[in-house]
PDB file of N, CA and C in Angstrom:
ATOM      1  N   UNK A   1     -35.212  -0.628 -38.941  1.00  0.00           N
ATOM      2  CA  UNK A   1     -34.211  -1.379 -39.678  1.00  0.00           C
ATOM      3  C   UNK A   1     -33.072  -1.738 -38.741  1.00  0.00           C
ATOM      4  N   UNK A   2     -32.621  -2.957 -38.847  1.00  0.00           N
ATOM      5  CA  UNK A   2     -31.573  -3.473 -37.989  1.00  0.00           C
ATOM      6  C   UNK A   2     -30.191  -3.069 -38.512  1.00  0.00           C
ATOM      7  N   UNK A   3     -29.268  -2.685 -37.617  1.00  0.00           N
ATOM      8  CA  UNK A   3     -27.915  -2.343 -38.082  1.00  0.00           C
ATOM      9  C   UNK A   3     -27.197  -3.568 -38.642  1.00  0.00           C
ATOM     10  N   UNK A   4     -26.199  -3.341 -39.469  1.00  0.00           N
ATOM     11  CA  UNK A   4     -25.447  -4.430 -40.086  1.00  0.00           C
ATOM     12  C   UNK A   4     -24.423  -4.981 -39.103  1.00  0.00           C
ATOM     13  N   UNK A   5     -24.461  -6.271 -38.894  1.00  0.00           N
ATOM     14  CA  UNK A   5     -23.504  -6.950 -38.037  1.00  0.00           C
ATOM     15  C   UNK A   5     -22.758  -7.986 -38.854  1.00  0.00           C
ATOM     16  N   UNK A   6     -21.538  -8.294 -38.414  1.00  0.00           N
ATOM     17  CA  UNK A   6     -20.759  -9.355 -39.037  1.00  0.00           C
ATOM     18  C   UNK A   6     -20.748 -10.546 -38.101  1.00  0.00           C
ATOM     19  N   UNK A   7     -20.757 -11.744 -38.672  1.00  0.00           N
ATOM     20  CA  UNK A   7     -20.757 -12.985 -37.896  1.00  0.00           C
ATOM     21  C   UNK A   7     -19.330 -13.496 -37.770  1.00  0.00           C
ATOM     22  N   UNK A   8     -18.962 -13.873 -36.553  1.00  0.00           N
ATOM     23  CA  UNK A   8     -17.640 -14.460 -36.300  1.00  0.00           C
ATOM     24  C   UNK A   8     -17.599 -15.859 -36.909  1.00  0.00           C
ATOM     25  N   UNK A   9     -16.569 -16.141 -37.684  1.00  0.00           N
ATOM     26  CA  UNK A   9     -16.461 -17.447 -38.345  1.00  0.00           C
ATOM     27  C   UNK A   9     -16.077 -18.559 -37.372  1.00  0.00           C
ATOM     28  N   UNK A  10     -15.716 -18.208 -36.134  1.00  0.00           N
ATOM     29  CA  UNK A  10     -15.305 -19.211 -35.149  1.00  0.00           C
ATOM     30  C   UNK A  10     -16.466 -19.597 -34.247  1.00  0.00           C
ATOM     31  N   UNK A  11     -17.116 -18.591 -33.648  1.00  0.00           N
ATOM     32  CA  UNK A  11     -18.167 -18.879 -32.668  1.00  0.00           C
ATOM     33  C   UNK A  11     -19.576 -18.649 -33.194  1.00  0.00           C
ATOM     34  N   UNK A  12     -19.724 -17.943 -34.308  1.00  0.00           N
ATOM     35  CA  UNK A  12     -21.042 -17.729 -34.899  1.00  0.00           C
ATOM     36  C   UNK A  12     -21.827 -16.582 -34.297  1.00  0.00           C
ATOM     37  N   UNK A  13     -21.228 -15.812 -33.405  1.00  0.00           N
ATOM     38  CA  UNK A  13     -21.929 -14.675 -32.795  1.00  0.00           C
ATOM     39  C   UNK A  13     -21.786 -13.432 -33.671  1.00  0.00           C
ATOM     40  N   UNK A  14     -22.699 -12.486 -33.497  1.00  0.00           N
ATOM     41  CA  UNK A  14     -22.695 -11.260 -34.289  1.00  0.00           C
ATOM     42  C   UNK A  14     -21.948 -10.144 -33.576  1.00  0.00           C
ATOM     43  N   UNK A  15     -21.205  -9.355 -34.363  1.00  0.00           N
ATOM     44  CA  UNK A  15     -20.454  -8.225 -33.838  1.00  0.00           C
ATOM     45  C   UNK A  15     -20.542  -7.066 -34.812  1.00  0.00           C
ATOM     46  N   UNK A  16     -20.354  -5.861 -34.303  1.00  0.00           N
ATOM     47  CA  UNK A  16     -20.316  -4.678 -35.144  1.00  0.00           C
ATOM     48  C   UNK A  16     -19.063  -4.674 -36.011  1.00  0.00           C
ATOM     49  N   UNK A  17     -19.056  -3.841 -37.015  1.00  0.00           N
ATOM     50  CA  UNK A  17     -17.951  -3.847 -37.976  1.00  0.00           C
ATOM     51  C   UNK A  17     -16.618  -3.458 -37.337  1.00  0.00           C
ATOM     52  N   UNK A  18     -16.637  -2.653 -36.287  1.00  0.00           N
ATOM     53  CA  UNK A  18     -15.391  -2.274 -35.620  1.00  0.00           C
ATOM     54  C   UNK A  18     -14.938  -3.318 -34.607  1.00  0.00           C
ATOM     55  N   UNK A  19     -15.866  -3.919 -33.889  1.00  0.00           N
ATOM     56  CA  UNK A  19     -15.492  -4.849 -32.826  1.00  0.00           C
ATOM     57  C   UNK A  19     -15.151  -6.248 -33.338  1.00  0.00           C
ATOM     58  N   UNK A  20     -15.553  -6.595 -34.549  1.00  0.00           N
ATOM     59  CA  UNK A  20     -15.245  -7.926 -35.074  1.00  0.00           C
ATOM     60  C   UNK A  20     -13.734  -8.102 -35.241  1.00  0.00           C
ATOM     61  N   UNK A  21     -13.033  -7.038 -35.614  1.00  0.00           N
ATOM     62  CA  UNK A  21     -11.582  -7.130 -35.791  1.00  0.00           C
ATOM     63  C   UNK A  21     -10.862  -7.298 -34.451  1.00  0.00           C
ATOM     64  N   UNK A  22     -11.468  -6.869 -33.368  1.00  0.00           N
ATOM     65  CA  UNK A  22     -10.919  -7.075 -32.030  1.00  0.00           C
ATOM     66  C   UNK A  22     -11.284  -8.469 -31.540  1.00  0.00           C
ATOM     67  N   UNK A  23     -12.512  -8.900 -31.816  1.00  0.00           N
ATOM     68  CA  UNK A  23     -13.014 -10.171 -31.315  1.00  0.00           C
ATOM     69  C   UNK A  23     -12.337 -11.385 -31.946  1.00  0.00           C
ATOM     70  N   UNK A  24     -12.187 -11.413 -33.256  1.00  0.00           N
ATOM     71  CA  UNK A  24     -11.725 -12.616 -33.949  1.00  0.00           C
ATOM     72  C   UNK A  24     -10.372 -13.148 -33.463  1.00  0.00           C
ATOM     73  N   UNK A  25      -9.330 -12.316 -33.282  1.00  0.00           N
ATOM     74  CA  UNK A  25      -8.069 -12.873 -32.768  1.00  0.00           C
ATOM     75  C   UNK A  25      -8.220 -13.456 -31.358  1.00  0.00           C
ATOM     76  N   UNK A  26      -9.011 -12.799 -30.516  1.00  0.00           N
ATOM     77  CA  UNK A  26      -9.237 -13.296 -29.158  1.00  0.00           C
ATOM     78  C   UNK A  26     -10.038 -14.595 -29.186  1.00  0.00           C
ATOM     79  N   UNK A  27     -11.025 -14.675 -30.038  1.00  0.00           N
ATOM     80  CA  UNK A  27     -11.857 -15.856 -30.155  1.00  0.00           C
ATOM     81  C   UNK A  27     -11.036 -17.035 -30.677  1.00  0.00           C
ATOM     82  N   UNK A  28     -10.171 -16.787 -31.643  1.00  0.00           N
ATOM     83  CA  UNK A  28      -9.327 -17.850 -32.197  1.00  0.00           C
ATOM     84  C   UNK A  28      -8.358 -18.367 -31.140  1.00  0.00           C
ATOM     85  N   UNK A  29      -7.785 -17.484 -30.334  1.00  0.00           N
ATOM     86  CA  UNK A  29      -6.878 -17.910 -29.270  1.00  0.00           C
ATOM     87  C   UNK A  29      -7.632 -18.741 -28.236  1.00  0.00           C
ATOM     88  N   UNK A  30      -8.838 -18.322 -27.890  1.00  0.00           N
ATOM     89  CA  UNK A  30      -9.666 -19.088 -26.952  1.00  0.00           C
ATOM     90  C   UNK A  30      -9.990 -20.454 -27.550  1.00  0.00           C
ATOM     91  N   UNK A  31     -10.327 -20.490 -28.839  1.00  0.00           N
ATOM     92  CA  UNK A  31     -10.643 -21.747 -29.515  1.00  0.00           C
ATOM     93  C   UNK A  31      -9.446 -22.699 -29.461  1.00  0.00           C
ATOM     94  N   UNK A  32      -8.243 -22.180 -29.734  1.00  0.00           N
ATOM     95  CA  UNK A  32      -7.037 -23.011 -29.704  1.00  0.00           C
ATOM     96  C   UNK A  32      -6.800 -23.592 -28.310  1.00  0.00           C
ATOM     97  N   UNK A  33      -6.949 -22.751 -27.286  1.00  0.00           N
ATOM     98  CA  UNK A  33      -6.751 -23.204 -25.910  1.00  0.00           C
ATOM     99  C   UNK A  33      -7.733 -24.312 -25.560  1.00  0.00           C
ATOM    100  N   UNK A  34      -9.008 -24.095 -25.869  1.00  0.00           N
ATOM    101  CA  UNK A  34     -10.034 -25.095 -25.562  1.00  0.00           C
ATOM    102  C   UNK A  34      -9.843 -26.365 -26.379  1.00  0.00           C
ATOM    103  N   UNK A  35      -9.460 -26.230 -27.633  1.00  0.00           N
ATOM    104  CA  UNK A  35      -9.259 -27.389 -28.495  1.00  0.00           C
ATOM    105  C   UNK A  35      -8.097 -28.247 -28.000  1.00  0.00           C
ATOM    106  N   UNK A  36      -7.042 -27.616 -27.521  1.00  0.00           N
ATOM    107  CA  UNK A  36      -5.887 -28.358 -27.020  1.00  0.00           C
ATOM    108  C   UNK A  36      -6.185 -29.100 -25.726  1.00  0.00           C
ATOM    109  N   UNK A  37      -7.201 -28.675 -24.991  1.00  0.00           N
ATOM    110  CA  UNK A  37      -7.571 -29.330 -23.743  1.00  0.00           C
ATOM    111  C   UNK A  37      -8.520 -30.514 -23.962  1.00  0.00           C
ATOM    112  N   UNK A  38      -9.064 -30.645 -25.153  1.00  0.00           N
ATOM    113  CA  UNK A  38      -9.983 -31.738 -25.451  1.00  0.00           C
ATOM    114  C   UNK A  38      -9.231 -33.049 -25.650  1.00  0.00           C
ATOM    115  N   UNK A  39      -9.916 -34.189 -25.435  1.00  0.00           N
ATOM    116  CA  UNK A  39      -9.298 -35.475 -25.784  1.00  0.00           C
ATOM    117  C   UNK A  39      -8.990 -35.493 -27.284  1.00  0.00           C
ATOM    118  N   UNK A  40      -7.964 -36.240 -27.666  1.00  0.00           N
ATOM    119  CA  UNK A  40      -7.508 -36.202 -29.060  1.00  0.00           C
ATOM    120  C   UNK A  40      -8.589 -36.589 -30.061  1.00  0.00           C
ATOM    121  N   UNK A  41      -9.533 -37.458 -29.699  1.00  0.00           N
ATOM    122  CA  UNK A  41     -10.570 -37.856 -30.654  1.00  0.00           C
ATOM    123  C   UNK A  41     -11.618 -36.763 -30.879  1.00  0.00           C
ATOM    124  N   UNK A  42     -11.673 -35.744 -30.020  1.00  0.00           N
ATOM    125  CA  UNK A  42     -12.623 -34.646 -30.194  1.00  0.00           C
ATOM    126  C   UNK A  42     -11.985 -33.391 -30.787  1.00  0.00           C
ATOM    127  N   UNK A  43     -10.673 -33.385 -30.930  1.00  0.00           N
ATOM    128  CA  UNK A  43     -10.004 -32.189 -31.467  1.00  0.00           C
ATOM    129  C   UNK A  43     -10.370 -31.985 -32.929  1.00  0.00           C
ATOM    130  N   UNK A  44     -10.547 -30.720 -33.291  1.00  0.00           N
ATOM    131  CA  UNK A  44     -10.966 -30.343 -34.639  1.00  0.00           C
ATOM    132  C   UNK A  44      -9.860 -29.549 -35.322  1.00  0.00           C
ATOM    133  N   UNK A  45      -9.833 -29.543 -36.655  1.00  0.00           N
ATOM    134  CA  UNK A  45      -8.884 -28.674 -37.356  1.00  0.00           C
ATOM    135  C   UNK A  45      -9.269 -27.210 -37.130  1.00  0.00           C
ATOM    136  N   UNK A  46      -8.279 -26.367 -37.161  1.00  0.00           N
ATOM    137  CA  UNK A  46      -8.507 -24.946 -36.897  1.00  0.00           C
ATOM    138  C   UNK A  46      -9.430 -24.345 -37.956  1.00  0.00           C
ATOM    139  N   UNK A  47     -10.435 -23.565 -37.530  1.00  0.00           N
ATOM    140  CA  UNK A  47     -11.334 -22.944 -38.502  1.00  0.00           C
ATOM    141  C   UNK A  47     -10.595 -21.906 -39.341  1.00  0.00           C
ATOM    142  N   UNK A  48     -10.983 -21.816 -40.576  1.00  0.00           N
ATOM    143  CA  UNK A  48     -10.361 -20.850 -41.491  1.00  0.00           C
ATOM    144  C   UNK A  48     -11.404 -19.846 -41.949  1.00  0.00           C
ATOM    145  N   UNK A  49     -10.962 -18.617 -42.020  1.00  0.00           N
ATOM    146  CA  UNK A  49     -11.842 -17.556 -42.492  1.00  0.00           C
ATOM    147  C   UNK A  49     -11.935 -17.655 -44.006  1.00  0.00           C
ATOM    148  N   UNK A  50     -13.159 -17.819 -44.510  1.00  0.00           N
ATOM    149  CA  UNK A  50     -13.328 -17.954 -45.955  1.00  0.00           C
ATOM    150  C   UNK A  50     -13.384 -16.583 -46.609  1.00  0.00           C
ATOM    151  N   UNK A  51     -12.795 -16.508 -47.771  1.00  0.00           N
ATOM    152  CA  UNK A  51     -12.832 -15.275 -48.549  1.00  0.00           C
ATOM    153  C   UNK A  51     -13.977 -15.397 -49.543  1.00  0.00           C
ATOM    154  N   UNK A  52     -14.956 -14.544 -49.416  1.00  0.00           N
ATOM    155  CA  UNK A  52     -16.136 -14.600 -50.266  1.00  0.00           C
ATOM    156  C   UNK A  52     -16.047 -13.504 -51.315  1.00  0.00           C
ATOM    157  N   UNK A  53     -16.053 -13.910 -52.559  1.00  0.00           N
ATOM    158  CA  UNK A  53     -16.067 -12.955 -53.668  1.00  0.00           C
ATOM    159  C   UNK A  53     -17.221 -13.310 -54.585  1.00  0.00           C
ATOM    160  N   UNK A  54     -18.071 -12.354 -54.861  1.00  0.00           N
ATOM    161  CA  UNK A  54     -19.177 -12.583 -55.787  1.00  0.00           C
ATOM    162  C   UNK A  54     -19.132 -11.508 -56.859  1.00  0.00           C
ATOM    163  N   UNK A  55     -18.710 -11.887 -58.028  1.00  0.00           N
ATOM    164  CA  UNK A  55     -18.660 -10.933 -59.132  1.00  0.00           C
ATOM    165  C   UNK A  55     -17.671  -9.807 -58.927  1.00  0.00           C
ATOM    166  N   UNK A  56     -16.572 -10.072 -58.256  1.00  0.00           N
ATOM    167  CA  UNK A  56     -15.554  -9.052 -58.068  1.00  0.00           C
ATOM    168  C   UNK A  56     -15.714  -8.264 -56.780  1.00  0.00           C
ATOM    169  N   UNK A  57     -16.857  -8.319 -56.146  1.00  0.00           N
ATOM    170  CA  UNK A  57     -17.041  -7.624 -54.878  1.00  0.00           C
ATOM    171  C   UNK A  57     -17.842  -8.517 -53.949  1.00  0.00           C
ATOM    172  N   UNK A  58     -17.649  -8.339 -52.663  1.00  0.00           N
ATOM    173  CA  UNK A  58     -18.353  -9.177 -51.704  1.00  0.00           C
ATOM    174  C   UNK A  58     -19.563  -8.435 -51.149  1.00  0.00           C
ATOM    175  N   UNK A  59     -20.505  -9.204 -50.691  1.00  0.00           N
ATOM    176  CA  UNK A  59     -21.646  -8.616 -50.004  1.00  0.00           C
ATOM    177  C   UNK A  59     -21.610  -9.082 -48.562  1.00  0.00           C
ATOM    178  N   UNK A  60     -22.136  -8.282 -47.674  1.00  0.00           N
ATOM    179  CA  UNK A  60     -22.149  -8.623 -46.258  1.00  0.00           C
ATOM    180  C   UNK A  60     -22.944  -9.895 -46.020  1.00  0.00           C
ATOM    181  N   UNK A  61     -24.033 -10.071 -46.755  1.00  0.00           N
ATOM    182  CA  UNK A  61     -24.856 -11.267 -46.603  1.00  0.00           C
ATOM    183  C   UNK A  61     -24.068 -12.521 -46.969  1.00  0.00           C
ATOM    184  N   UNK A  62     -23.353 -12.490 -48.070  1.00  0.00           N
ATOM    185  CA  UNK A  62     -22.564 -13.650 -48.498  1.00  0.00           C
ATOM    186  C   UNK A  62     -21.429 -13.927 -47.519  1.00  0.00           C
ATOM    187  N   UNK A  63     -20.801 -12.880 -47.025  1.00  0.00           N
ATOM    188  CA  UNK A  63     -19.721 -13.045 -46.053  1.00  0.00           C
ATOM    189  C   UNK A  63     -20.255 -13.638 -44.750  1.00  0.00           C
ATOM    190  N   UNK A  64     -21.418 -13.152 -44.310  1.00  0.00           N
ATOM    191  CA  UNK A  64     -22.020 -13.678 -43.085  1.00  0.00           C
ATOM    192  C   UNK A  64     -22.457 -15.130 -43.249  1.00  0.00           C
ATOM    193  N   UNK A  65     -22.969 -15.472 -44.404  1.00  0.00           N
ATOM    194  CA  UNK A  65     -23.387 -16.859 -44.647  1.00  0.00           C
ATOM    195  C   UNK A  65     -22.183 -17.801 -44.603  1.00  0.00           C
ATOM    196  N   UNK A  66     -21.074 -17.393 -45.202  1.00  0.00           N
ATOM    197  CA  UNK A  66     -19.866 -18.207 -45.177  1.00  0.00           C
ATOM    198  C   UNK A  66     -19.325 -18.335 -43.756  1.00  0.00           C
ATOM    199  N   UNK A  67     -19.365 -17.260 -42.984  1.00  0.00           N
ATOM    200  CA  UNK A  67     -18.900 -17.299 -41.596  1.00  0.00           C
ATOM    201  C   UNK A  67     -19.802 -18.194 -40.755  1.00  0.00           C
ATOM    202  N   UNK A  68     -21.100 -18.130 -40.982  1.00  0.00           N
ATOM    203  CA  UNK A  68     -22.051 -18.966 -40.248  1.00  0.00           C
ATOM    204  C   UNK A  68     -21.804 -20.449 -40.547  1.00  0.00           C
ATOM    205  N   UNK A  69     -21.595 -20.772 -41.815  1.00  0.00           N
ATOM    206  CA  UNK A  69     -21.331 -22.159 -42.201  1.00  0.00           C
ATOM    207  C   UNK A  69     -20.023 -22.657 -41.588  1.00  0.00           C
ATOM    208  N   UNK A  70     -19.028 -21.791 -41.504  1.00  0.00           N
ATOM    209  CA  UNK A  70     -17.764 -22.157 -40.883  1.00  0.00           C
ATOM    210  C   UNK A  70     -17.950 -22.448 -39.397  1.00  0.00           C
ATOM    211  N   UNK A  71     -18.747 -21.636 -38.718  1.00  0.00           N
ATOM    212  CA  UNK A  71     -19.016 -21.845 -37.291  1.00  0.00           C
ATOM    213  C   UNK A  71     -19.806 -23.138 -37.081  1.00  0.00           C
ATOM    214  N   UNK A  72     -20.766 -23.408 -37.947  1.00  0.00           N
ATOM    215  CA  UNK A  72     -21.574 -24.623 -37.822  1.00  0.00           C
ATOM    216  C   UNK A  72     -20.754 -25.883 -38.069  1.00  0.00           C
ATOM    217  N   UNK A  73     -19.710 -25.777 -38.883  1.00  0.00           N
ATOM    218  CA  UNK A  73     -18.858 -26.932 -39.173  1.00  0.00           C
ATOM    219  C   UNK A  73     -18.069 -27.369 -37.945  1.00  0.00           C
ATOM    220  N   UNK A  74     -17.957 -26.506 -36.939  1.00  0.00           N
ATOM    221  CA  UNK A  74     -17.234 -26.831 -35.717  1.00  0.00           C
ATOM    222  C   UNK A  74     -18.048 -27.692 -34.763  1.00  0.00           C
ATOM    223  N   UNK A  75     -19.346 -27.824 -35.000  1.00  0.00           N
ATOM    224  CA  UNK A  75     -20.223 -28.539 -34.085  1.00  0.00           C
ATOM    225  C   UNK A  75     -20.126 -30.050 -34.270  1.00  0.00           C
ATOM    226  N   UNK A  76     -20.256 -30.769 -33.158  1.00  0.00           N
ATOM    227  CA  UNK A  76     -20.223 -32.232 -33.183  1.00  0.00           C
ATOM    228  C   UNK A  76     -21.559 -32.775 -32.691  1.00  0.00           C
ATOM    229  N   UNK A  77     -22.060 -33.870 -33.282  1.00  0.00           N
ATOM    230  CA  UNK A  77     -23.345 -34.424 -32.839  1.00  0.00           C
ATOM    231  C   UNK A  77     -23.193 -35.282 -31.586  1.00  0.00           C
ATOM    232  N   UNK A  78     -24.228 -35.279 -30.766  1.00  0.00           N
ATOM    233  CA  UNK A  78     -24.297 -36.146 -29.594  1.00  0.00           C
ATOM    234  C   UNK A  78     -24.523 -37.580 -30.080  1.00  0.00           C
ATOM    235  N   UNK A  79     -23.861 -38.535 -29.452  1.00  0.00           N
ATOM    236  CA  UNK A  79     -24.015 -39.938 -29.845  1.00  0.00           C
ATOM    237  C   UNK A  79     -25.389 -40.483 -29.475  1.00  0.00           C
ATOM    238  N   UNK A  80     -26.057 -39.868 -28.509  1.00  0.00           N
ATOM    239  CA  UNK A  80     -27.360 -40.363 -28.056  1.00  0.00           C
ATOM    240  C   UNK A  80     -28.526 -39.710 -28.781  1.00  0.00           C
ATOM    241  N   UNK A  81     -28.556 -38.384 -28.812  1.00  0.00           N
ATOM    242  CA  UNK A  81     -29.732 -37.696 -29.342  1.00  0.00           C
ATOM    243  C   UNK A  81     -29.511 -37.029 -30.701  1.00  0.00           C
ATOM    244  N   UNK A  82     -28.254 -36.842 -31.098  1.00  0.00           N
ATOM    245  CA  UNK A  82     -27.976 -36.251 -32.401  1.00  0.00           C
ATOM    246  C   UNK A  82     -27.894 -34.734 -32.421  1.00  0.00           C
ATOM    247  N   UNK A  83     -28.218 -34.064 -31.311  1.00  0.00           N
ATOM    248  CA  UNK A  83     -28.081 -32.608 -31.262  1.00  0.00           C
ATOM    249  C   UNK A  83     -26.615 -32.243 -31.413  1.00  0.00           C
ATOM    250  N   UNK A  84     -26.337 -31.054 -31.945  1.00  0.00           N
ATOM    251  CA  UNK A  84     -24.959 -30.651 -32.169  1.00  0.00           C
ATOM    252  C   UNK A  84     -24.517 -29.622 -31.138  1.00  0.00           C
ATOM    253  N   UNK A  85     -23.243 -29.722 -30.756  1.00  0.00           N
ATOM    254  CA  UNK A  85     -22.657 -28.852 -29.750  1.00  0.00           C
ATOM    255  C   UNK A  85     -21.209 -28.564 -30.119  1.00  0.00           C
ATOM    256  N   UNK A  86     -20.673 -27.479 -29.535  1.00  0.00           N
ATOM    257  CA  UNK A  86     -19.240 -27.268 -29.615  1.00  0.00           C
ATOM    258  C   UNK A  86     -18.585 -28.373 -28.789  1.00  0.00           C
ATOM    259  N   UNK A  87     -17.381 -28.817 -29.160  1.00  0.00           N
ATOM    260  CA  UNK A  87     -16.777 -29.976 -28.498  1.00  0.00           C
ATOM    261  C   UNK A  87     -16.693 -29.872 -26.975  1.00  0.00           C
ATOM    262  N   UNK A  88     -16.378 -28.703 -26.442  1.00  0.00           N
ATOM    263  CA  UNK A  88     -16.273 -28.582 -24.988  1.00  0.00           C
ATOM    264  C   UNK A  88     -17.632 -28.735 -24.304  1.00  0.00           C
ATOM    265  N   UNK A  89     -18.704 -28.331 -24.951  1.00  0.00           N
ATOM    266  CA  UNK A  89     -20.051 -28.461 -24.391  1.00  0.00           C
ATOM    267  C   UNK A  89     -20.635 -29.851 -24.633  1.00  0.00           C
ATOM    268  N   UNK A  90     -20.137 -30.543 -25.642  1.00  0.00           N
ATOM    269  CA  UNK A  90     -20.630 -31.890 -25.944  1.00  0.00           C
ATOM    270  C   UNK A  90     -20.359 -32.840 -24.787  1.00  0.00           C
ATOM    271  N   UNK A  91     -19.181 -32.756 -24.202  1.00  0.00           N
ATOM    272  CA  UNK A  91     -18.842 -33.642 -23.085  1.00  0.00           C
ATOM    273  C   UNK A  91     -19.789 -33.411 -21.911  1.00  0.00           C
ATOM    274  N   UNK A  92     -20.136 -32.165 -21.634  1.00  0.00           N
ATOM    275  CA  UNK A  92     -21.053 -31.848 -20.545  1.00  0.00           C
ATOM    276  C   UNK A  92     -22.444 -32.404 -20.863  1.00  0.00           C
ATOM    277  N   UNK A  93     -22.890 -32.221 -22.096  1.00  0.00           N
ATOM    278  CA  UNK A  93     -24.208 -32.686 -22.504  1.00  0.00           C
ATOM    279  C   UNK A  93     -24.304 -34.214 -22.419  1.00  0.00           C
ATOM    280  N   UNK A  94     -23.289 -34.915 -22.903  1.00  0.00           N
ATOM    281  CA  UNK A  94     -23.353 -36.373 -22.961  1.00  0.00           C
ATOM    282  C   UNK A  94     -23.414 -37.022 -21.574  1.00  0.00           C
ATOM    283  N   UNK A  95     -22.971 -36.318 -20.549  1.00  0.00           N
ATOM    284  CA  UNK A  95     -23.047 -36.862 -19.195  1.00  0.00           C
ATOM    285  C   UNK A  95     -24.482 -37.009 -18.726  1.00  0.00           C
ATOM    286  N   UNK A  96     -25.375 -36.125 -19.203  1.00  0.00           N
ATOM    287  CA  UNK A  96     -26.766 -36.185 -18.728  1.00  0.00           C
ATOM    288  C   UNK A  96     -27.758 -36.588 -19.819  1.00  0.00           C
ATOM    289  N   UNK A  97     -27.295 -36.834 -21.049  1.00  0.00           N
ATOM    290  CA  UNK A  97     -28.208 -37.207 -22.134  1.00  0.00           C
ATOM    291  C   UNK A  97     -28.552 -38.690 -22.042  1.00  0.00           C
ATOM    292  N   UNK A  98     -29.808 -38.999 -22.235  1.00  0.00           N
ATOM    293  CA  UNK A  98     -30.238 -40.405 -22.165  1.00  0.00           C
ATOM    294  C   UNK A  98     -30.483 -40.961 -23.536  1.00  0.00           C
TER     295      UNK A  98
END
């Protein structure tokens, strides 16, 4: 059986229940720095952590699904092939995409 991990709502990576609280503030600061360096047409609104409540209590699965959807909303499609990337990686990809 696999241990329970939480998904970061910013980057979509999995972390343990103790390390997610350390990771998220650092990840958000990194996201802000990278977002501010992008051209204005590629800048995105800051991701928000969704509060998931199902019947008065939350489940880890529902919380992870909401975090995953939040991370996926940050992706932008390539103008050539349609694949999605984080904005900083999109510029690198588009240089070599045909």
